[in-house]
XYZ file of C-alpha atoms in Angstrom:
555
model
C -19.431 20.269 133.488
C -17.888 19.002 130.519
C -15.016 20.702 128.583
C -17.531 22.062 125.749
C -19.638 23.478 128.326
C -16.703 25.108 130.094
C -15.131 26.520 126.754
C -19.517 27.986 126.127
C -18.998 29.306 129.401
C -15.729 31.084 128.785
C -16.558 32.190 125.717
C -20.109 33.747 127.407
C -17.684 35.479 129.585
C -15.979 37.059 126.890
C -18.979 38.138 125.267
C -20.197 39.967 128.650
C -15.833 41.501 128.786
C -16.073 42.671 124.872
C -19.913 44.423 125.926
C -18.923 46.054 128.991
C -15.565 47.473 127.818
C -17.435 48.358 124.161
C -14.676 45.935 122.259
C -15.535 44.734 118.779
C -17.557 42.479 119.099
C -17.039 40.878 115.589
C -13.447 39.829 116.735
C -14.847 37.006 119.117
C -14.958 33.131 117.470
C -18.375 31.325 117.376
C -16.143 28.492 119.570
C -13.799 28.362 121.484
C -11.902 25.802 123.505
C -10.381 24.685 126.760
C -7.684 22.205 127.289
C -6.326 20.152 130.434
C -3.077 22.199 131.172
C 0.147 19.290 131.868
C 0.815 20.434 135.506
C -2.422 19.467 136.999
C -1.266 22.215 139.733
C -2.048 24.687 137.561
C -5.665 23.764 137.436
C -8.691 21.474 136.141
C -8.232 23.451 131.938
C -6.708 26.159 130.656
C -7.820 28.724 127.846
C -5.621 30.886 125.639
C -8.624 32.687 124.495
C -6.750 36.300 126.100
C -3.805 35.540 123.779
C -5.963 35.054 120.998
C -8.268 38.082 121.189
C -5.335 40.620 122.359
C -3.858 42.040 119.308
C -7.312 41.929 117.299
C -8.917 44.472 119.681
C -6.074 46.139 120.956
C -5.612 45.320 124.478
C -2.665 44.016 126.196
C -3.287 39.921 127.011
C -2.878 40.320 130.755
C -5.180 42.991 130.680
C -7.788 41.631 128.641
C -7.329 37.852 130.772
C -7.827 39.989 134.217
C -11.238 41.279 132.930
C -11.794 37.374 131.688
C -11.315 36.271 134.588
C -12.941 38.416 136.616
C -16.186 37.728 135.120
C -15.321 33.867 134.896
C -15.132 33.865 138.399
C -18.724 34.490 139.068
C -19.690 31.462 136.753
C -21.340 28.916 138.514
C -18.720 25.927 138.608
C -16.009 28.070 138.576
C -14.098 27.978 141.913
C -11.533 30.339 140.901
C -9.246 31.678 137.567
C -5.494 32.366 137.876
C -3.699 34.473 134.992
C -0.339 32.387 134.057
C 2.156 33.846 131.809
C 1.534 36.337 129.441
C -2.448 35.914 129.810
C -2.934 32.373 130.230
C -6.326 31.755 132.143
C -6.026 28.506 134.152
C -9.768 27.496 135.369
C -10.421 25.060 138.339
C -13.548 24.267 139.190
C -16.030 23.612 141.956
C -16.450 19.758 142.890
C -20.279 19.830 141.733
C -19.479 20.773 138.576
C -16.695 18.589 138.127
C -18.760 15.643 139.451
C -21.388 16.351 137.138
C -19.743 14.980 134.449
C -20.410 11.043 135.926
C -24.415 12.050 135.228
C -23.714 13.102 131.818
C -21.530 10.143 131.019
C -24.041 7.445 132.050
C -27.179 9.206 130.873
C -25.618 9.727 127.219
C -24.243 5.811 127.088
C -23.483 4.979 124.310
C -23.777 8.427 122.546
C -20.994 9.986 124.651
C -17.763 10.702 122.835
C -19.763 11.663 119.866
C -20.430 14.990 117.761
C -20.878 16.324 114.349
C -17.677 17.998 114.010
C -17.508 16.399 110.128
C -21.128 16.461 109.879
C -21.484 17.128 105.823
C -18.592 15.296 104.795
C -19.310 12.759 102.472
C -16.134 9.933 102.659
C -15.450 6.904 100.476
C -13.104 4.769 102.720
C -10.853 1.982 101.097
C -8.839 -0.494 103.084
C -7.604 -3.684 102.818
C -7.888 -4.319 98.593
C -5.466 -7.238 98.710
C -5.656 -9.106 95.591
C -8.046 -11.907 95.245
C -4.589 -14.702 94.599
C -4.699 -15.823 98.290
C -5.415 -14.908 101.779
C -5.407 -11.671 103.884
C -1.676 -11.492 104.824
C -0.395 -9.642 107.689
C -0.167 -5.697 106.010
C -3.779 -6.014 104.978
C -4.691 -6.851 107.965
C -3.406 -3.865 109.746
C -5.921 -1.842 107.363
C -8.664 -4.177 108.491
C -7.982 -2.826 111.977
C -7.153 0.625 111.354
C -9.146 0.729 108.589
C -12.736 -0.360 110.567
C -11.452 1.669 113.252
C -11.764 5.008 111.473
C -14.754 4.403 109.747
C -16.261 4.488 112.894
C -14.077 7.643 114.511
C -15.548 9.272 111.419
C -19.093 7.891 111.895
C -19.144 9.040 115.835
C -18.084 12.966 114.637
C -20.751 13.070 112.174
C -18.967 11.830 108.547
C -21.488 9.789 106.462
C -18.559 7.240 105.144
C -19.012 4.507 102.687
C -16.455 1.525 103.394
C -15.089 -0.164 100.186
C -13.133 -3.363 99.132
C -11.376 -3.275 95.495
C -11.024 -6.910 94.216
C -8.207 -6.169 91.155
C -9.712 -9.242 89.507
C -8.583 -8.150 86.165
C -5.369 -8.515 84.756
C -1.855 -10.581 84.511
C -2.148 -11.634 88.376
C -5.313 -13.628 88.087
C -3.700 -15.223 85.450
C -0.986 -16.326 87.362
C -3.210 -17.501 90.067
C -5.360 -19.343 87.358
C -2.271 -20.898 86.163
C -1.158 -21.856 89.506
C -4.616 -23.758 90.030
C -4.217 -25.937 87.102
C -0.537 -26.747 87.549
C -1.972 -27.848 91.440
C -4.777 -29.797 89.798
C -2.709 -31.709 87.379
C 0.109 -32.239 90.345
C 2.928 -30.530 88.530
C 5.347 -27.289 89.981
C 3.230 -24.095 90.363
C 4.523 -21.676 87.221
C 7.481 -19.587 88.118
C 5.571 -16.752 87.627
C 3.111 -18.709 90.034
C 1.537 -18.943 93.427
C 2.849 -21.594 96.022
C 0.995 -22.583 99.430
C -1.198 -25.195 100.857
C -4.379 -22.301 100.128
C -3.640 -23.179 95.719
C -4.405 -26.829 96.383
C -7.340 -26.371 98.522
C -8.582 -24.307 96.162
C -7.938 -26.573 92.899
C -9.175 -29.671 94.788
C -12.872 -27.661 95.420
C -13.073 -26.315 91.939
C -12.451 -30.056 90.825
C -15.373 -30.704 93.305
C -17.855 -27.969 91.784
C -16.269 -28.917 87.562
C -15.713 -32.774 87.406
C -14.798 -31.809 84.191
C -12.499 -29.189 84.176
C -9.752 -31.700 83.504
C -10.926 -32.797 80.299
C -10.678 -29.630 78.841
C -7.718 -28.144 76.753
C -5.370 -26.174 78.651
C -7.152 -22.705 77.928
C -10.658 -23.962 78.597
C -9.458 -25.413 81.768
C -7.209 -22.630 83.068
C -10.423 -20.289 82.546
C -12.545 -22.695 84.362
C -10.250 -22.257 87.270
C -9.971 -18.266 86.902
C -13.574 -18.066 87.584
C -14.227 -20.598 89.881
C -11.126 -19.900 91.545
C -11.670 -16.276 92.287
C -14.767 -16.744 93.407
C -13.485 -18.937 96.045
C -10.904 -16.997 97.040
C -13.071 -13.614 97.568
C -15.390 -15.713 99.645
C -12.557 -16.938 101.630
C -11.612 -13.367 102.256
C -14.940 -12.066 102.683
C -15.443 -15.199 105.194
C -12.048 -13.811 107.063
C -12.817 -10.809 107.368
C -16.124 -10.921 108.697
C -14.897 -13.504 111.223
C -12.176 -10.475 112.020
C -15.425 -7.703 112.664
C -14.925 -6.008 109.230
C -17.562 -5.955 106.927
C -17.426 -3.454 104.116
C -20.260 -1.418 102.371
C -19.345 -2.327 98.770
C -17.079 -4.850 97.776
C -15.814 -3.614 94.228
C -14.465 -5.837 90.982
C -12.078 -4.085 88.701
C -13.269 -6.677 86.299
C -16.677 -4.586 86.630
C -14.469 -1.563 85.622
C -13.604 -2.824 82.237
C -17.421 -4.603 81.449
C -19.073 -1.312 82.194
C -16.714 0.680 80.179
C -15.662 2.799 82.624
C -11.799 3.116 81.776
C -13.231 4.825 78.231
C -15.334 6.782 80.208
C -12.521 7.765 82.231
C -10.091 8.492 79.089
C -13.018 10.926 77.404
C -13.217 12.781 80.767
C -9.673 13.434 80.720
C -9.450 14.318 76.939
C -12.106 17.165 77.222
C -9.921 18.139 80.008
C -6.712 18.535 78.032
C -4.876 16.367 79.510
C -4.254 13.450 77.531
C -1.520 13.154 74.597
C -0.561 10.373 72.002
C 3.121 8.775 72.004
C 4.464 5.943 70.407
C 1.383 4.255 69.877
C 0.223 5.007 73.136
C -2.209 6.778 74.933
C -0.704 9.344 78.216
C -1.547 10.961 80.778
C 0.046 14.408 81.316
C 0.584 13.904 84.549
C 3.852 16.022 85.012
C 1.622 19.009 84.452
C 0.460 18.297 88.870
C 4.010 17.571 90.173
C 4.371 14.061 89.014
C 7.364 12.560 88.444
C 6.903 11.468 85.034
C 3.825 11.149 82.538
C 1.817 8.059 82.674
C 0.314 5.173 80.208
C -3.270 4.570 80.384
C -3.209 2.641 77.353
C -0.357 0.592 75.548
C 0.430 0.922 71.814
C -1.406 -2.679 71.657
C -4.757 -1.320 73.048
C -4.013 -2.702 76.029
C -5.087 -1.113 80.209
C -2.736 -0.177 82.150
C -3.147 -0.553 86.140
C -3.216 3.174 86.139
C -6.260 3.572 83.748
C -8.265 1.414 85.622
C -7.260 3.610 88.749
C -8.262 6.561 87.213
C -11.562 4.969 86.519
C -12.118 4.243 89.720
C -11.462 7.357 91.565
C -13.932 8.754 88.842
C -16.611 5.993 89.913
C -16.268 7.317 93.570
C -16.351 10.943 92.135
C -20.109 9.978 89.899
C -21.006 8.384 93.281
C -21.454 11.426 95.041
C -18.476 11.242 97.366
C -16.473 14.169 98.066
C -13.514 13.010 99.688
C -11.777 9.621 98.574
C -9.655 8.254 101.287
C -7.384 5.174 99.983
C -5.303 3.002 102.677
C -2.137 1.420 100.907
C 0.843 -0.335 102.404
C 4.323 0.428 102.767
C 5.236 -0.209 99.019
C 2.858 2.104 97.523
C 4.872 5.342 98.321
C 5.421 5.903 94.454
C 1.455 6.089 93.656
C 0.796 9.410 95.739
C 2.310 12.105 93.451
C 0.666 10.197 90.235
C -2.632 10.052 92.042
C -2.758 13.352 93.234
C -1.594 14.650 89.871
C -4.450 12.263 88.283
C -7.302 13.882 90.557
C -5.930 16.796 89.136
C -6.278 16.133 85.974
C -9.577 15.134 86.488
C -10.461 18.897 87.824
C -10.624 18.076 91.081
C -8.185 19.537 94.299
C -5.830 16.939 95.248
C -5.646 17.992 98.685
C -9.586 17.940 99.747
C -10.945 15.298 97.207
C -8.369 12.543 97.461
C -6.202 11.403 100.486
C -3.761 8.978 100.272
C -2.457 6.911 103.598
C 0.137 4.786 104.060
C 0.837 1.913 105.886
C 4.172 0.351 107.443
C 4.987 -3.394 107.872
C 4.211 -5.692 110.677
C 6.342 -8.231 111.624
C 4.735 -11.220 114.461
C 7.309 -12.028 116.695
C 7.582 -15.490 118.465
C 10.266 -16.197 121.032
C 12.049 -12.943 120.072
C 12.177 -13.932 115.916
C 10.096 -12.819 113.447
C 7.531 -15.620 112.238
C 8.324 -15.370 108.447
C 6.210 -18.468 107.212
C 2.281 -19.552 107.038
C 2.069 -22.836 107.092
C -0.897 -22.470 104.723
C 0.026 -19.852 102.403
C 3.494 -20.877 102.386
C 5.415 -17.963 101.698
C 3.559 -14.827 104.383
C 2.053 -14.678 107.569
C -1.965 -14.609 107.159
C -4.601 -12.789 108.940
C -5.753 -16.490 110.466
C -2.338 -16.718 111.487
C -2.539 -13.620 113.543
C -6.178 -14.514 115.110
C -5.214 -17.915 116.086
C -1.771 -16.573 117.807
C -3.153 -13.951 120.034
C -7.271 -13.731 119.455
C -9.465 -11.137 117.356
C -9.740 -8.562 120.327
C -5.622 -8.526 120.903
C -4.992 -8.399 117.070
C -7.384 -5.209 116.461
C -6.124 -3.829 119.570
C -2.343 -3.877 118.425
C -2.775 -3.355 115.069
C -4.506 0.019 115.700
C -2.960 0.817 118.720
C 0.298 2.194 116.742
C 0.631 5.252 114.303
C 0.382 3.532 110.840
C 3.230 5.286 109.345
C 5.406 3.459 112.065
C 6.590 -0.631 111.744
C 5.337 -2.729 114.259
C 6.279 -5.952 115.366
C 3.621 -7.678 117.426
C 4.968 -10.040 120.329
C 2.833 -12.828 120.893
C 4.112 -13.989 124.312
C 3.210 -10.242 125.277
C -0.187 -10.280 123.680
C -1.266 -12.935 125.307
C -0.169 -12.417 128.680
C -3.064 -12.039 131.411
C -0.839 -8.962 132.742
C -0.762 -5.203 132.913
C 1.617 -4.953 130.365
C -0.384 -6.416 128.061
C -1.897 -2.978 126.761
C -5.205 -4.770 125.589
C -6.070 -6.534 128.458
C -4.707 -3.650 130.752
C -7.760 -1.930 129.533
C -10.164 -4.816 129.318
C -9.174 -5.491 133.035
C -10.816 -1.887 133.677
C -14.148 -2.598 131.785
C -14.538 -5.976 133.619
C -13.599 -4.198 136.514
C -16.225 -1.481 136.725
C -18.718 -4.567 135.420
C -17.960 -6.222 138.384
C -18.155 -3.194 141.074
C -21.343 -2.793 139.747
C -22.700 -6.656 140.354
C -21.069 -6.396 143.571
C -23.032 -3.008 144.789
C -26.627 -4.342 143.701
C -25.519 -7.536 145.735
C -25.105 -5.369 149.094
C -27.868 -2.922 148.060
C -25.921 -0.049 146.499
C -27.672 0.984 143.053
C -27.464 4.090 141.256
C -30.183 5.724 141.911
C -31.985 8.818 139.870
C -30.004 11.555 138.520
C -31.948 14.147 140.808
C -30.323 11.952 144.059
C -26.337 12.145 142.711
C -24.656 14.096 144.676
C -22.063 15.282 142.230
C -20.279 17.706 145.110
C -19.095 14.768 146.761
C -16.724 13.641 144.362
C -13.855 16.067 145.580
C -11.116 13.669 145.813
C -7.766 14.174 143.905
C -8.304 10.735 142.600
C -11.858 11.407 141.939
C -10.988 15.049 140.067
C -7.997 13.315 137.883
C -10.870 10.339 136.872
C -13.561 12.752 135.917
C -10.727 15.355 133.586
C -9.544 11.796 132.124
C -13.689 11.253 130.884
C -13.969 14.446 129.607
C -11.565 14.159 127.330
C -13.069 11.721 125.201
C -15.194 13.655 123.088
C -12.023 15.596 121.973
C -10.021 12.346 121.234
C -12.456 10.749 119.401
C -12.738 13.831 117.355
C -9.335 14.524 116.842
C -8.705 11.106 115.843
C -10.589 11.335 112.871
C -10.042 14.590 111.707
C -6.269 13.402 111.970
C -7.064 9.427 110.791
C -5.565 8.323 113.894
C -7.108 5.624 115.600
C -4.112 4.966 117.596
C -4.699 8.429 120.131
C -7.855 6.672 121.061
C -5.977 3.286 121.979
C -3.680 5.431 124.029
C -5.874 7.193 125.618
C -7.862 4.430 127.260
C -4.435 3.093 128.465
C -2.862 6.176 129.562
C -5.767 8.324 130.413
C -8.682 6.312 131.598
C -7.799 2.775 132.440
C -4.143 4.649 134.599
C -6.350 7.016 136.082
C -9.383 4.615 136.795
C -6.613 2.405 138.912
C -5.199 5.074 140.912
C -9.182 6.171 141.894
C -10.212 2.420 142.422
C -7.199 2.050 144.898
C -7.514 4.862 146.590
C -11.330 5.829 146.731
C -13.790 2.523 147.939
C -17.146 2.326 145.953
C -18.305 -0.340 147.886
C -19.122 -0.557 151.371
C -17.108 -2.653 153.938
C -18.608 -5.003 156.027
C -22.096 -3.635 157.713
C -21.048 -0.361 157.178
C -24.122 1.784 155.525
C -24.611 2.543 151.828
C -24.086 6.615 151.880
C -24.651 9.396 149.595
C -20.767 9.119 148.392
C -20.618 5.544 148.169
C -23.828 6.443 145.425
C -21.815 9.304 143.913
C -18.500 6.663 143.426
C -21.153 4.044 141.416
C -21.796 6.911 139.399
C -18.573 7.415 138.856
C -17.485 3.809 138.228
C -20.467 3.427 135.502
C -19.303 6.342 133.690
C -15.758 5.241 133.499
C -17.105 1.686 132.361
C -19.405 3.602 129.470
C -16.093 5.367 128.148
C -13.740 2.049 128.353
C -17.114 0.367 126.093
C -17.463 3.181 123.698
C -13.802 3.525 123.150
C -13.260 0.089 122.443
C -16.108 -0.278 120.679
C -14.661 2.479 118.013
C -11.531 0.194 118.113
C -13.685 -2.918 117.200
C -12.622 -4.550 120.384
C -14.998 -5.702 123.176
C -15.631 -4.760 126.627
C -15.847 -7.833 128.462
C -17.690 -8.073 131.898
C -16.038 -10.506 133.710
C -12.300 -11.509 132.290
């Protein structure tokens, strides 16, 4: 029995409570739900449903939980209901229904963990948006994890997401980086203004490759030469990275389209008919303080030209036109200043800050070697690089840390430790498990032990305390996956399979034997343990899987 079926079940019981006793019947949910109580002494779940219902139909919680419970008992599954407290209702139940679980696990596969809890929602997802002047560093990669990670969390619970990459590919940077290309093609000092690095001559010496003649040119013909060529190159370098690192976005966006298409007028006509926008010293503003900001804002200068801010504004009004409901923008640690000025421009815009635009911030990431912090790439010179990362401690390990940890929080990622073929390493802790239940599994069909049909599992023989901790720790997935989206958490799910599933899995693999020993004979329990070991191995795959990690079968 799963938790959702248990919380139907209780809630069923409360129906037949509210009908007997002629209660309103009005004042019962259309859910309800059940949840693993922290002293596993007290039971398999607990529901507070009693406490809930008491003062809305007028019955003291005890009271109202003894009737509960009562009628719970006579569930099938339910072995028995205690009343805790002032009307808690802590449920065990019956091995068979426990056991049960296993069945549903393996039959749903890959499907289990998932639900339509934001089943409507229509979510444009932004991560990662690191200007196109040189390679992914270290912060963007974090929302490469984390980012990737919940677009699928919100994919499993029903979201239909659209994953987007903003080039900024307009403005002073690019032509810095332009600059910086010449300057490294002519073998002079990159501006001061300038990008250094190993990546600036690479990229000079190919555009040289693709334009023998960019060198011929006058300093502005060949400085625009390299702007084009040069950005191109970089975003396919990116791109390249990226998609070596499992991320691979839905729509990869150019400012630069922004100001071709007209958009940022667009944008400033939308917020005039609003009311909203005001002329000052030559400049057009944005009325801002009117939502909370902290001060107006330019959109554009008293010389006609963007700010960054205008073409933001068009932007969040190209998701809008686009049909998505909820924009959801990842930024790092140095962007704490844009939330009150985008909130107040959604605003502005006529739209509710807090359900059409969510803002979410990132800390820094440090890679540690040998206790110090690596500060250096040796290609781009002055920060440490996504390939920096990958070729320290591997794709899997990278995703695995970088999501593993609340994004609001720093993180510094040990590379001794993340590489380590030991428990401690958290990622291969929990890889050990899927290769682990791979392996029981090769090892039964070699002494004849297989699965069998669901109508031969004998669910009621899983009633060992190892066996009973292993199945709670399974059911819980659904809700975790769940709540880490609704919460943009990747992290709990990470946890989970470490502290949950791959602990509990351990304690049931030492103390519970799938296989049988020696000539002993294949029985209905050593059968019923399989089923058990293939549902834990579907839950380590999907969770992973969510996480953009693999689930090896043989480490």
């Amino acid at each position: 029995m799963t938790p959702a079926e248990l919380a139907s079940v209780v809630l069923a019981a409360a129906h037949a409570v509210f009908n007997e006793r002629g209660l309103d019947r009005a004042a019962l949910p259309e859910r309800t739900v059940v949840e693993r109580p922290r002293n596993p002494e007290h039971g398999d779940y607990a529901s507070t449903l009693a406490l809930q219902l008491s003062k809305k139909v007028g019955v003291p919680p005890r009271d109202l939980a003894a009737a509960l419970a009562d009628e719970l008992g006579r569930a099938p599954g339910v072995k028995s209901v205690e009343i805790a407290g002032p009307g808690f209702l802590n449920i065990r139940l019956d091995a068979a229904a426990a056991g049960q679980l296993a069945r549903v696990i393996v039959e749903a596969g890959a499907e289990y963990g998932r639900s339509d809890r934001l089943a409507g929602e229509k979510i444009n997802l932004e991560f990662v948006s690191a200007n196109p002047t040189g390679p992914v560093h270290i912060g963007g990669v974090r929302w490469a994890a984390v980012g990737d990670a919940l677009s699928r969390l919100l994919r499993a619970t029903g979201a239909e997401v659209g994953t987007e990459y903003y080039f900024n590919d307009a403005g002073s940077q690019i032509d810095r980086f332009a600059r910086s290309l010449l300057a490294a093609a002519k073998g002079e000092p990159a501006p001061e203004d300038g990008y250094g690095g190993a990546y600036i001559a690479e990229i000079a010496t190919e555009v040289q490759a693709r334009r023998p003649e960019v060198l011929t040119l006058d300093d502005a013909g060949a400085q625009e030469i390299f702007r084009v060529e040069g950005v191109a190159l970089m975003f396919d370098e990116i791109r390249s990275s990226l998609r070596d690192f499992g991320v691979e976005f839905d729509t990869y966006f150019n400012e630069k389209d922004l100001h071709d298409r007209g958009e940022l007028d667009l944008a400033l006509n939308r917020l005039r008919q609003q009311g909203h926008l005001y002329e000052s010293e030559g400049a057009t503003w944005l009325r801002t303080t009117d939502f909370g900001d902290d001060k107006d804002r330019v959109l554009r200068k008293s010389n006609g030209e963007w700010t960054y801010f205008a073409a933001d504004c068009a932007y969040y009004l190209d998701k809008r036109e686009r049909g998505f409901e909820r924009v959801v923008i990842m930024l790092g640690a140095d962007h704490h200043g844009y939330i009150g000025r985008m909130k107040a421009m959604a605003a502005c815009f006529g739209d509710d800050p807090e359900r059409n635009l969510e803002i979410l911030i990132g800390q820094l990431v440090s890679l540690v070697r040998d206790g110090a912090p690596m500060r250096m790439s040796k290609r781009a010179g002055t920060v440490i690089t996504l390939e920096d990362l990958v070729d320290a401690i591997g794709v899997d390990a990278s995703r695995y840390a970088l999501a593993r940890y609340s994004s609001d929080s720093p993180i510094d990622i040990d590379i001794e430790l993340w590489t380590r073929a030991t428990r401690d390493n958290p990622v291969y802790y929990v890889q050990y498990v899927a290769a682990r239940t791979a392996g029981v599994a090769r090892n039964a069909a070699e002494v004849g032990l297989v699965q069998g049909d669901a109508d031969a599992f004998r669910p009621e023989l899983l009633d060992h305390e190892k066996e009973n901790e292993l199945l709670k720790a399974l059911a819980e997935f659904p809700a975790v996956v769940a709540t880490a989206a609704e919460l943009r958490e990747p992290h709990r799910v990470a946890r989970y399979l470490e502290e949950s599933v791959a602990a509990s899995f351990h304690r049931f693999y030492d103390n519970c034997r799938v296989l049988p020993l020696g000539d002993e004979e294949v029985t209905d329990l050593h059968r019923a343990r399989l089923w058990l070991n293939n549902a834990t191995r579907t839950v380590i795959a999907n969770g992973l899987r969510l996480l953009g990690v693999s689930a090896p079968e043989r480490m």
